[in-house]
Short mmCIF file of C-alpha atoms and ligand atoms in Angstrom, two decimals:
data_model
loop_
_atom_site.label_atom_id
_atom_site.label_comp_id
_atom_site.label_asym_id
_atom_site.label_seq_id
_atom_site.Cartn_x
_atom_site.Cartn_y
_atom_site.Cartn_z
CA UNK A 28 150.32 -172.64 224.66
CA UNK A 29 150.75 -172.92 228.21
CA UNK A 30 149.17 -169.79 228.60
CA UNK A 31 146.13 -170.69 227.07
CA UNK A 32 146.01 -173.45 229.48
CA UNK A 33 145.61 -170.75 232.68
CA UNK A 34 149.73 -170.89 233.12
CA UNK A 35 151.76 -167.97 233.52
CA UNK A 36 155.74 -167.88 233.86
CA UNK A 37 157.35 -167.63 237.41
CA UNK A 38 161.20 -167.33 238.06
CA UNK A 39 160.53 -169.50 241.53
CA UNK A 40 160.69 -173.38 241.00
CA UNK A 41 159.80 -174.22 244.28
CA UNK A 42 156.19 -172.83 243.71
CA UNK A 43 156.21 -173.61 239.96
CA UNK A 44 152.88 -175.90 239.18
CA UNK A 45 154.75 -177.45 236.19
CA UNK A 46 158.61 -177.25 235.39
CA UNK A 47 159.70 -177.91 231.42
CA UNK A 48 163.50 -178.73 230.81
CA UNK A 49 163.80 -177.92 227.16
CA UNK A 50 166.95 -180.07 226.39
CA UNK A 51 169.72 -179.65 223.43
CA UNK A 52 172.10 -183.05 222.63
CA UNK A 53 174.36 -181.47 219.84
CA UNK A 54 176.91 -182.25 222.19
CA UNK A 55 177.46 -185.65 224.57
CA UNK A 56 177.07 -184.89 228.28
CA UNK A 57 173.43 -183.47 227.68
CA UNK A 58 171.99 -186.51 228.84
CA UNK A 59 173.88 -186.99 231.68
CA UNK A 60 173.81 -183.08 232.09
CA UNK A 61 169.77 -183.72 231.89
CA UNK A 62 169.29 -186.49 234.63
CA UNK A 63 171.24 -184.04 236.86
CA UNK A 64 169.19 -181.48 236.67
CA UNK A 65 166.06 -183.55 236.86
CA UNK A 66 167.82 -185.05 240.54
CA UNK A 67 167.55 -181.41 241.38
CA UNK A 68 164.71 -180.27 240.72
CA UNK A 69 163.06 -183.31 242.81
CA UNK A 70 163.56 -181.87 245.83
CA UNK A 71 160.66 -179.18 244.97
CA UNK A 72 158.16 -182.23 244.56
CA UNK A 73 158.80 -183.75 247.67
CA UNK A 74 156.05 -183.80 250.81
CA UNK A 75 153.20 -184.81 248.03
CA UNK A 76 153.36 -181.09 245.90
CA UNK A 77 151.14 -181.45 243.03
CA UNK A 78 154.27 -180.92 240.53
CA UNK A 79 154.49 -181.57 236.85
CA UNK A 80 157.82 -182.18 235.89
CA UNK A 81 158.51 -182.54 232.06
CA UNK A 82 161.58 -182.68 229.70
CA UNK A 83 161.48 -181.15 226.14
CA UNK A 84 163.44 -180.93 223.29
CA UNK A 85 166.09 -183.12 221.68
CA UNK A 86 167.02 -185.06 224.75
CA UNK A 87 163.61 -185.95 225.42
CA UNK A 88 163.10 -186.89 221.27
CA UNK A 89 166.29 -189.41 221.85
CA UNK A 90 165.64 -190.83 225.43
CA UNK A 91 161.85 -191.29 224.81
CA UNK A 92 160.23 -193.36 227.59
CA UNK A 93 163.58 -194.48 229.13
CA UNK A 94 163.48 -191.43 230.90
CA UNK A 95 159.98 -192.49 232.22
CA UNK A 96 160.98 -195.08 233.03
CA UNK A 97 164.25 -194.05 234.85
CA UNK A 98 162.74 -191.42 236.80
CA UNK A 99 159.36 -192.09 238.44
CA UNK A 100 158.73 -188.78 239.88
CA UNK A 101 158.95 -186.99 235.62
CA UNK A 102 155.66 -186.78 233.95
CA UNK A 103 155.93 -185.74 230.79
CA UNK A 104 158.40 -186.60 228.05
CA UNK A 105 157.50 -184.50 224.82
CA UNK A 106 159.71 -184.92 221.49
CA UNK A 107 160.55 -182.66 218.90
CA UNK A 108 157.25 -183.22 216.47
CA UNK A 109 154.68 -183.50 219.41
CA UNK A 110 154.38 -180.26 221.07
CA UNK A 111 151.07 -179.43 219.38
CA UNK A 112 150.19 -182.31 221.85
CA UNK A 113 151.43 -180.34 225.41
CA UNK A 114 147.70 -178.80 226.05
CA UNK A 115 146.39 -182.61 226.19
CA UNK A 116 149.32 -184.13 227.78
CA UNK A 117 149.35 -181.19 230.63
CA UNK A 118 145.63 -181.76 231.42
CA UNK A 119 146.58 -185.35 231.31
CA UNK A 120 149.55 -184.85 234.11
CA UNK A 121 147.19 -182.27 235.96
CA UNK A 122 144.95 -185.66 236.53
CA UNK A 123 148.19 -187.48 237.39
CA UNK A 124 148.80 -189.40 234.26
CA UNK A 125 152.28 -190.12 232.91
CA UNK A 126 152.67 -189.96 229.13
CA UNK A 127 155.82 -190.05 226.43
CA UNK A 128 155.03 -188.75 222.39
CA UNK A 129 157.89 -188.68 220.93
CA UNK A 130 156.59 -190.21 217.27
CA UNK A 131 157.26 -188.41 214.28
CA UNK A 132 154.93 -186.75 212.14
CA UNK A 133 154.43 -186.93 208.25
CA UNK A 134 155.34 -183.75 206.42
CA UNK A 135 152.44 -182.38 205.20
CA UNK A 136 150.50 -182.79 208.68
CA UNK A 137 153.68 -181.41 210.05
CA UNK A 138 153.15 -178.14 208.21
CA UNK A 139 149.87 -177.29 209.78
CA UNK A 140 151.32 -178.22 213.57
CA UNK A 141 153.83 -175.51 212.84
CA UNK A 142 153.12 -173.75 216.92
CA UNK A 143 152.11 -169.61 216.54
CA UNK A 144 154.23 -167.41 218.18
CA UNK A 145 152.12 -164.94 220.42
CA UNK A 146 152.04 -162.71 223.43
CA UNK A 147 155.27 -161.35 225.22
CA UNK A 148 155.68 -158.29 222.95
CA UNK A 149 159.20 -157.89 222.17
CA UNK A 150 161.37 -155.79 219.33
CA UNK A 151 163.49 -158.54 218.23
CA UNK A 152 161.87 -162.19 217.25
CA UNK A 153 162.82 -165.27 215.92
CA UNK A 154 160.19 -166.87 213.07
CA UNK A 155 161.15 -170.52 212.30
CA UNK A 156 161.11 -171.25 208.55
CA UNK A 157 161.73 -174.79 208.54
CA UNK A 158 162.65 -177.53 210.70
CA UNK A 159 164.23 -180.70 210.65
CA UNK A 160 167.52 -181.57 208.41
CA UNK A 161 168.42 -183.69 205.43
CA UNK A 162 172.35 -182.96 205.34
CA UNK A 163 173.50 -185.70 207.51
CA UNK A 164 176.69 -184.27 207.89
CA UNK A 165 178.84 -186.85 209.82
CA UNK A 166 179.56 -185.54 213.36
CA UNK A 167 175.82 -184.66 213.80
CA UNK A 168 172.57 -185.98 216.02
CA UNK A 169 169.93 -183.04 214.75
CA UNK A 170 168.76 -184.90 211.67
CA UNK A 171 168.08 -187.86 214.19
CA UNK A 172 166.17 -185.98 216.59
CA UNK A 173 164.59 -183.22 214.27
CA UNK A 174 163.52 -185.02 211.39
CA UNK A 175 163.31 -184.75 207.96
CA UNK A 176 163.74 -180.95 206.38
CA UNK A 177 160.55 -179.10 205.69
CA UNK A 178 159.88 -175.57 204.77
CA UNK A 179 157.24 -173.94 206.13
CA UNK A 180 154.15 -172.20 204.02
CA UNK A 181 155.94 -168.76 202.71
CA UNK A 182 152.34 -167.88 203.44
CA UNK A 183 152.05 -169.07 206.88
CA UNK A 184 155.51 -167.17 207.22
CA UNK A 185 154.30 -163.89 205.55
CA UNK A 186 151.39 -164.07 207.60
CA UNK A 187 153.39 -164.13 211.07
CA UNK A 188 155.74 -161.35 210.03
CA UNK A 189 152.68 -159.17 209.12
CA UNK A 190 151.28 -160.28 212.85
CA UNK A 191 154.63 -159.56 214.71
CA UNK A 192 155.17 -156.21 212.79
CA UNK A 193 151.19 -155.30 214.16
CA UNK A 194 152.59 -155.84 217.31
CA UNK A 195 155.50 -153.69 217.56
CA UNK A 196 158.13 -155.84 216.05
CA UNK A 197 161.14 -154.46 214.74
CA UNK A 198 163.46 -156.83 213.50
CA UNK A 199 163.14 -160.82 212.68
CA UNK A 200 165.24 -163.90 212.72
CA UNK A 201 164.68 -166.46 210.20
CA UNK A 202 165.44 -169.24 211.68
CA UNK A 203 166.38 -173.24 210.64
CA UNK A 204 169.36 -175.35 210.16
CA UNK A 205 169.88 -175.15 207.03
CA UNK A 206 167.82 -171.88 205.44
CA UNK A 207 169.71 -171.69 202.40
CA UNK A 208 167.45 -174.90 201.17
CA UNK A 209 164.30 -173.33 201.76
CA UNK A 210 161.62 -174.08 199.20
CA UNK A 211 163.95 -176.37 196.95
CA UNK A 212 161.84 -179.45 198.16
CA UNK A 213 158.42 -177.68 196.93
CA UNK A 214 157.69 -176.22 193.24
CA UNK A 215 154.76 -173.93 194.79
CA UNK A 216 157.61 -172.12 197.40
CA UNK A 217 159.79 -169.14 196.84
CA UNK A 218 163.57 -169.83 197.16
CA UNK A 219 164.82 -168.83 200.46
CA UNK A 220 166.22 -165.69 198.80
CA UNK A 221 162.55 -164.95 197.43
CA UNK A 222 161.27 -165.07 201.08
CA UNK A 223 163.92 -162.84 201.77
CA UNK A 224 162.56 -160.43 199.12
CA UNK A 225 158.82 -160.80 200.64
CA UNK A 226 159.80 -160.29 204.08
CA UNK A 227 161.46 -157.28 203.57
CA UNK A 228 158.07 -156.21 201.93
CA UNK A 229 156.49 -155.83 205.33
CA UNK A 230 156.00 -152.50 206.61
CA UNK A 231 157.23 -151.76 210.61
CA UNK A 232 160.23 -154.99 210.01
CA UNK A 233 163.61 -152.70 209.43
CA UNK A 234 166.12 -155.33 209.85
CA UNK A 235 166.06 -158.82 209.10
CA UNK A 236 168.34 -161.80 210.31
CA UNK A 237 168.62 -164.71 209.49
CA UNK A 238 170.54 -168.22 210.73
CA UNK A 239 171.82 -170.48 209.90
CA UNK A 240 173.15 -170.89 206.60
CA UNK A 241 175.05 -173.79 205.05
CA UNK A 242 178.20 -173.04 202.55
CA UNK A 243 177.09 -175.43 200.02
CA UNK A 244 173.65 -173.69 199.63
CA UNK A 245 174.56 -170.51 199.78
CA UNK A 246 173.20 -169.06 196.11
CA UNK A 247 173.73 -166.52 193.78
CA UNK A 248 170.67 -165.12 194.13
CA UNK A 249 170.84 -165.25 197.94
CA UNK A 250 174.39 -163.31 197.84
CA UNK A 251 172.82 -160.95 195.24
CA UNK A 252 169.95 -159.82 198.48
CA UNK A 253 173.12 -158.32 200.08
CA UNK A 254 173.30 -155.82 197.35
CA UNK A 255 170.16 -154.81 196.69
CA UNK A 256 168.28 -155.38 200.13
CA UNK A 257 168.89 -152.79 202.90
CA UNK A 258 166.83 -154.15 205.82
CA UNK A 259 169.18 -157.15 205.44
CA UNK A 260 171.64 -157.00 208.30
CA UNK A 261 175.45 -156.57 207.63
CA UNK A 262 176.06 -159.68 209.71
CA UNK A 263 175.90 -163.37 208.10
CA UNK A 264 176.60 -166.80 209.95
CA UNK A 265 178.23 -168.95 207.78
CA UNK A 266 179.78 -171.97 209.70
CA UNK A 267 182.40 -173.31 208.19
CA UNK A 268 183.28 -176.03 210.35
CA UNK A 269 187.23 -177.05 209.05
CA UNK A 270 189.71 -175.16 206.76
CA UNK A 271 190.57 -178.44 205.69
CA UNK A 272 189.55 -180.39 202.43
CA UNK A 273 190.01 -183.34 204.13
CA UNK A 274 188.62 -183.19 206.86
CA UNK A 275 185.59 -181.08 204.96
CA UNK A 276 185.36 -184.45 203.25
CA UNK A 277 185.10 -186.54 206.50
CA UNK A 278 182.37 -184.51 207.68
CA UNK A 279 180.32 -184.59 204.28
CA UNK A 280 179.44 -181.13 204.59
CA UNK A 281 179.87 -180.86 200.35
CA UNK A 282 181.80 -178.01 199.98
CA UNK A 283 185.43 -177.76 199.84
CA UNK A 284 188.07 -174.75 201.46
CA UNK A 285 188.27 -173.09 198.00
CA UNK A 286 184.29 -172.97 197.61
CA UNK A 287 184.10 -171.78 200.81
CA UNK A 288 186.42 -168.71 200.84
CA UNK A 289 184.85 -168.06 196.85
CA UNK A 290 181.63 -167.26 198.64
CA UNK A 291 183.01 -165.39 200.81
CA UNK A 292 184.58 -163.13 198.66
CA UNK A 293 181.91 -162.70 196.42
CA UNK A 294 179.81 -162.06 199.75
CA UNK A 295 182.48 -159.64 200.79
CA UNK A 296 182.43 -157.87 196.57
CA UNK A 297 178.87 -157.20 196.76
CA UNK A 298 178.65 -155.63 200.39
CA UNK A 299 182.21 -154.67 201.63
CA UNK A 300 180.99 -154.09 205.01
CA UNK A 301 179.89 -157.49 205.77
CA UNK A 302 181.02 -159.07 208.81
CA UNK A 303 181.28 -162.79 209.32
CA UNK A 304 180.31 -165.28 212.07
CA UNK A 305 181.08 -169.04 212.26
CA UNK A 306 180.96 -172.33 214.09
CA UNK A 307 184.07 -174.68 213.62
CA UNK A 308 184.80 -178.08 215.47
CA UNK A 309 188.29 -178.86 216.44
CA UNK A 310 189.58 -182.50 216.96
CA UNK A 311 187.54 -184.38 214.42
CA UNK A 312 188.88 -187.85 214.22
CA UNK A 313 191.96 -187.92 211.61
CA UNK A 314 192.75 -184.33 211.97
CA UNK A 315 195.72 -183.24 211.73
CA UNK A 316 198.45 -180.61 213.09
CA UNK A 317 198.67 -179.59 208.85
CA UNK A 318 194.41 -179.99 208.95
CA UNK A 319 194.01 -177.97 211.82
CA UNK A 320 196.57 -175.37 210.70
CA UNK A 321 194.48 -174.87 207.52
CA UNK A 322 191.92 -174.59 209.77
CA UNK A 323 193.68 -171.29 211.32
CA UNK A 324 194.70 -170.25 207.66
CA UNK A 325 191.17 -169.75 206.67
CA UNK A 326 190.06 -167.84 209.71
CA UNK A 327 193.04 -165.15 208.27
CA UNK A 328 191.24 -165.40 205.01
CA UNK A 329 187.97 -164.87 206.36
CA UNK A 330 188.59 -162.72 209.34
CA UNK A 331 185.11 -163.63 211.57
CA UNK A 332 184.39 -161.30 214.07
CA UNK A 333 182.90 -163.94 216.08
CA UNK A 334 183.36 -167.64 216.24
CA UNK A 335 181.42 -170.54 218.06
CA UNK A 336 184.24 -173.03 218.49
CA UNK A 337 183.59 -176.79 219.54
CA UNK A 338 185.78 -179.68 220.43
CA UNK A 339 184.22 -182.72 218.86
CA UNK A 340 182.08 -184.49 220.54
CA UNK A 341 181.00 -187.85 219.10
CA UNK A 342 177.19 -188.36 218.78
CA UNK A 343 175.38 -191.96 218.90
CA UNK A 344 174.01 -193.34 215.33
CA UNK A 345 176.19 -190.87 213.44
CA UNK A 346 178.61 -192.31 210.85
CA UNK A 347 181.72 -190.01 212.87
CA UNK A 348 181.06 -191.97 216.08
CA UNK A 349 182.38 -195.05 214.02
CA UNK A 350 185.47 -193.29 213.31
CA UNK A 351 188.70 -193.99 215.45
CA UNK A 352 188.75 -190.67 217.54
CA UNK A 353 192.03 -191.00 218.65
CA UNK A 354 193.16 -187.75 219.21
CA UNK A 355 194.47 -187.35 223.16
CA UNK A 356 192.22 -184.75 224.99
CA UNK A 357 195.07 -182.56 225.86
CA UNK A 358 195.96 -182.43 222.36
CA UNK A 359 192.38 -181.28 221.55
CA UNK A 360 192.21 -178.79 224.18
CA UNK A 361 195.36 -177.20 222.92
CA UNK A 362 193.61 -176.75 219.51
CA UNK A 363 190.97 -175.12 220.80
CA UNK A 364 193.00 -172.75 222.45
CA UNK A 365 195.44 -171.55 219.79
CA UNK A 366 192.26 -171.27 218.07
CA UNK A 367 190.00 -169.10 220.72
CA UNK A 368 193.36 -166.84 221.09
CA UNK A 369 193.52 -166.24 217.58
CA UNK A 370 189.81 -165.39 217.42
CA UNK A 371 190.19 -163.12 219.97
CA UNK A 372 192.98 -161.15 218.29
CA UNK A 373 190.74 -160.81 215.73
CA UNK A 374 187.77 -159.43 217.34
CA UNK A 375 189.59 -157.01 219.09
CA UNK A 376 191.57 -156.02 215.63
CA UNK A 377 187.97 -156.01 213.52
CA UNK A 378 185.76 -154.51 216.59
CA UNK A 379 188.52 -151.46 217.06
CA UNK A 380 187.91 -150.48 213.09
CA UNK A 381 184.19 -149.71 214.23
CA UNK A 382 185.37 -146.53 217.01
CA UNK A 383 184.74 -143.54 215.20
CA UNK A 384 181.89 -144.78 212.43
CA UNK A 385 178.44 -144.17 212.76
CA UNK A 386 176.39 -147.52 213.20
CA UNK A 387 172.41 -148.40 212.74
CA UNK A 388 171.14 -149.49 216.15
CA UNK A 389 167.95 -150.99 217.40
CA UNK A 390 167.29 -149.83 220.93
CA UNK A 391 165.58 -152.24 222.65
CA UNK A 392 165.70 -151.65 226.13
CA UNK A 393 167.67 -150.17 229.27
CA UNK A 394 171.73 -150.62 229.11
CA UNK A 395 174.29 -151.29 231.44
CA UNK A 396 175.06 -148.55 233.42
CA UNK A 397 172.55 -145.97 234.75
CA UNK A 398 171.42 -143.10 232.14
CA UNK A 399 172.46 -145.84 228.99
CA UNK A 400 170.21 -147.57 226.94
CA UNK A 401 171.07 -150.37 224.76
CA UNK A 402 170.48 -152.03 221.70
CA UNK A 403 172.44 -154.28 218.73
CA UNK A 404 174.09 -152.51 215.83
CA UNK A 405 173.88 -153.49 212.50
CA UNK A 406 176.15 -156.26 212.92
CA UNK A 407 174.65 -158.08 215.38
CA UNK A 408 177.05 -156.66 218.52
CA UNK A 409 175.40 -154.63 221.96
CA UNK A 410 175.89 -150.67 221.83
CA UNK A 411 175.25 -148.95 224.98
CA UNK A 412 175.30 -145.25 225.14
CA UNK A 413 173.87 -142.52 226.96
CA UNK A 414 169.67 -142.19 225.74
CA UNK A 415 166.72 -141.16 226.85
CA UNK A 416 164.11 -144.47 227.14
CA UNK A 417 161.87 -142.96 224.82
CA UNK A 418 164.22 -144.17 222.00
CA UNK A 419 163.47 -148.03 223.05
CA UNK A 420 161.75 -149.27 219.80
CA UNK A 421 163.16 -147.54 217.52
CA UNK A 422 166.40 -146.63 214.61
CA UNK A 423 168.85 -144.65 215.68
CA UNK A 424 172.29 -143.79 214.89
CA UNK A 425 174.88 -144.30 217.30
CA UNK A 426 178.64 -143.21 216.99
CA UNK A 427 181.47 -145.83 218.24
CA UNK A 428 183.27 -144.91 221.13
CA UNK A 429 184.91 -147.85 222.42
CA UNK A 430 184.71 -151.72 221.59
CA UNK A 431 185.17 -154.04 224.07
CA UNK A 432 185.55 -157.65 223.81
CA UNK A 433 181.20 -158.34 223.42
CA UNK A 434 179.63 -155.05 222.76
CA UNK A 435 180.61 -151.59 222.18
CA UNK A 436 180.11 -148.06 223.77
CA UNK A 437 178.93 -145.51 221.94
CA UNK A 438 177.61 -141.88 222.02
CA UNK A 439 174.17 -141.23 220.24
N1 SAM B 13 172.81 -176.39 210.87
C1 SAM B 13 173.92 -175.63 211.26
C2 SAM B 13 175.05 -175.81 210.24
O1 SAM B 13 175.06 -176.74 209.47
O2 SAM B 13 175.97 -175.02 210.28
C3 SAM B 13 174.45 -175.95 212.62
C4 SAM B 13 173.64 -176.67 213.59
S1 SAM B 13 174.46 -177.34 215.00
C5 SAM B 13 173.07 -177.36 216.02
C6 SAM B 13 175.44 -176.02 215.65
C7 SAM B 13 176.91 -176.30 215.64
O3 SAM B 13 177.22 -177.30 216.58
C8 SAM B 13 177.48 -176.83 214.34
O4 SAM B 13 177.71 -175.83 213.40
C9 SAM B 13 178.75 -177.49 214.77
O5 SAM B 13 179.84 -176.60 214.75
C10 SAM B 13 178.46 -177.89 216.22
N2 SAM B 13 178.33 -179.35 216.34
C11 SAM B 13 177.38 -180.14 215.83
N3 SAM B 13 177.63 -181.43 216.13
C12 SAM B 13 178.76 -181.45 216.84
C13 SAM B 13 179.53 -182.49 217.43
N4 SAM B 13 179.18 -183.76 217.32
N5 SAM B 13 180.65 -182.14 218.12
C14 SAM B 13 181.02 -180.84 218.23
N6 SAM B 13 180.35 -179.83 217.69
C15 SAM B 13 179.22 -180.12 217.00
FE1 SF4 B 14 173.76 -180.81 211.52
FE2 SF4 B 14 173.76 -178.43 210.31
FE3 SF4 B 14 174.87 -180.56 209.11
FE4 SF4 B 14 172.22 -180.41 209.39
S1 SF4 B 14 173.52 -179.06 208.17
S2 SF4 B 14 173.48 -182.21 209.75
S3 SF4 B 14 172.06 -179.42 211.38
S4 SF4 B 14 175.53 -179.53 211.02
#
């Protein structure tokens, strides 16, 4: 968009015509962490420089004018629905006018502000399939600041795919909070597994990801892909966020342990090669040394080989932040800990079964060390090994030679 406009990116803020902080608040701190950064970047407007100065994102969706209003040297405050409205609103700041959208949009007008992806030709790309969230679970601010869950047109979809494959394109991302739920809200839209199945219909697009996916809709049919679907990857994010049923409960996340690890295994039946990722939160309010212990207990029975872990982090308006969170800090932090060391033991236990086995990579561009090129394998993880750069863009198959704790090495 900003292209279109006559912009072009620069790594230099200090000569920067227009600087965009594209804010996240899953977590607390990001507003505070925000205004800091705004402080900041000040000093490249001073001595009357023409600078546009805008904030993005969730942050900007949740502070709305306030941040106008707080800082009179920002321009533009753009929220979460609006940014098929940048184009006017940057003319509009180029002219030296101050402006906040941050209104959302009804659905079926949201469907057709859905913003194209082009330019910047790159191997890998993300393609957003829906937005916005319905679960509510307790602990979280994204169905405040994203909206109501829709699904994008499978058409719409198809048709990007088709475009980014045209353009060299090797491997997509399907990307929303909760993609297991795509299409249940319309009768005229595949399931998200039947998207699957089209996607993978598109010549030149040899892998496809996808993220992230929620327990409780996690199908049959969408486990059944695994089986019969070889461009899908052998790595699935499945957060599960506790090991315990009561604390599962707390969060309204509508699945229980048992559920949980039954997917799992029937994940794990159908494509014994699968590796897992996940995203649990430590210190929710009530938990317990027993909670968080089953916590532990189902990261044996699931054995991730990556995990996202998060103290919690109470969010305003959610039904958590009116919970007592009386857990002491230090009591938190050692949670986390026990938790991050037992992760580590086992990514170093499930990365050292890879040395030896042949592995699917996508080489996308140079690697670490002079000579190397590098790409991700299969299951998500960096392999660098000795290549020639003529082998950026595509397949090739790489032999394991060491892991290491965030990528392996490997010989072609
Ligand atoms: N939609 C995804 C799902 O349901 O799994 C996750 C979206 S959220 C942006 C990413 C992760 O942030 C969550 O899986 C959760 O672990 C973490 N998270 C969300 N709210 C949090 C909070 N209030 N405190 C700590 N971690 C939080
Ligand atoms: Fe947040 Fe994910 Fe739950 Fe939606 S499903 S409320 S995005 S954690």
């Amino acid at each position: 968009m900003m292209a279109d406009l006559g912009y072009a990116a620069t790594n230099d803020p200090a000569s920067a015509d227009m600087i965009l902080l594209n804010t996240c608040s899953v977590r607390g701190g990001a507003e505070e962490k925000v205004y800091r950064r705004l402080a900041n970047l000040r000093i490249y407007k001073r001595d009357g420089k023409k600078q546009i100065i805008a904030v993005g994102g969730c942050v900007a969706q949740q502070e709305g004018d306030e941040l106008l209003r707080k800082l009179p040297y920002l321009d533009l405050v753009i929220g979460t629905h609006n940014l098929h409205l940048l184009p006017d609103m940057v003319r509009g700041a180029e002219r030296g006018e101050r402006r906040s959208e941050t209104t959302f949009i009804d659905n079926e007008q949201r469907l057709d502000l859905f913003p194209s992806i082009k330019g910047e030709s790159r191997l890998s790309r993300f393609v957003t399939i829906m937005q916005g969230c319905d679960n509510f679970c307790s602990y979280c601010i994204v169905p405040f600041v994203r909206g109501p869950e829709i699904s994008r047109r499978s058409a719409d979809i198809l048709t990007e795919v088709r475009q980014l494959a045209d353009d060299g394109v090797r491997e997509v991302i399907l990307l929303g909070q909760n993609v297991n739920s795509y299409g249940l809200k319309s009768e005229n839209e595949p399931s998200f597994a039947g998207l699957i199945r089209k996607v993978a219909e598109v010549a030149g697009i040899d892998r496809i990801r996808f993220t992230t996916s929620h327990p409780k809709d996690m199908s049959d049919e969408l486990i059944a892909c695994f089986a019969d679907i070889p461009k899908l990857s052998g790595q699935i994010h499945l957060p599960a966020q506790s090991g315990s049923d009561a604390v599962l409960k707390l969060m309204g996340r509508g699945y229980t342990r048992d559920s949980y690890l039954d997917k799992v295994s029937k994940l794990k039946s159908i494509r014994p090669d699968l590796v897992f990722t996940g995203d649990i939160i430590v210190g929710f309010p009530g938990e317990t040394e027993p909670d968080f212990e089953q916590t532990l207990s189902l990261m044996e029975a699931v054995r991730y080989i990556d995990l996202f872990s998060f103290v919690y982090s109470p969010r305003p308006g959610t039904k958590a932040a009116e919970l007592n969170d009386d857990l002491p800090k230090g009591q938190k932090m050692n949670r986390l800990d026990r938790l991050m060391e037992l992760q580590r033991r086992h990514t170093r236990e499930i990365s050292q079964t890879y040395i030896g086995k042949r592995m699917s990579v996508l080489v996308e561009g140079e690697g670490k060390l002079p000579g190397q090129v590098s790409g991700k394998g299969d299951i998500g993880r960096i392999v660098n090994f000795i290549g020639d750069n003529s082998l950026i863009g595509t397949f090739v198959e790489v032999k394991i030679t060491k892991a290491y704790p965030n990528s392996f090495l490997g010989e072609l």
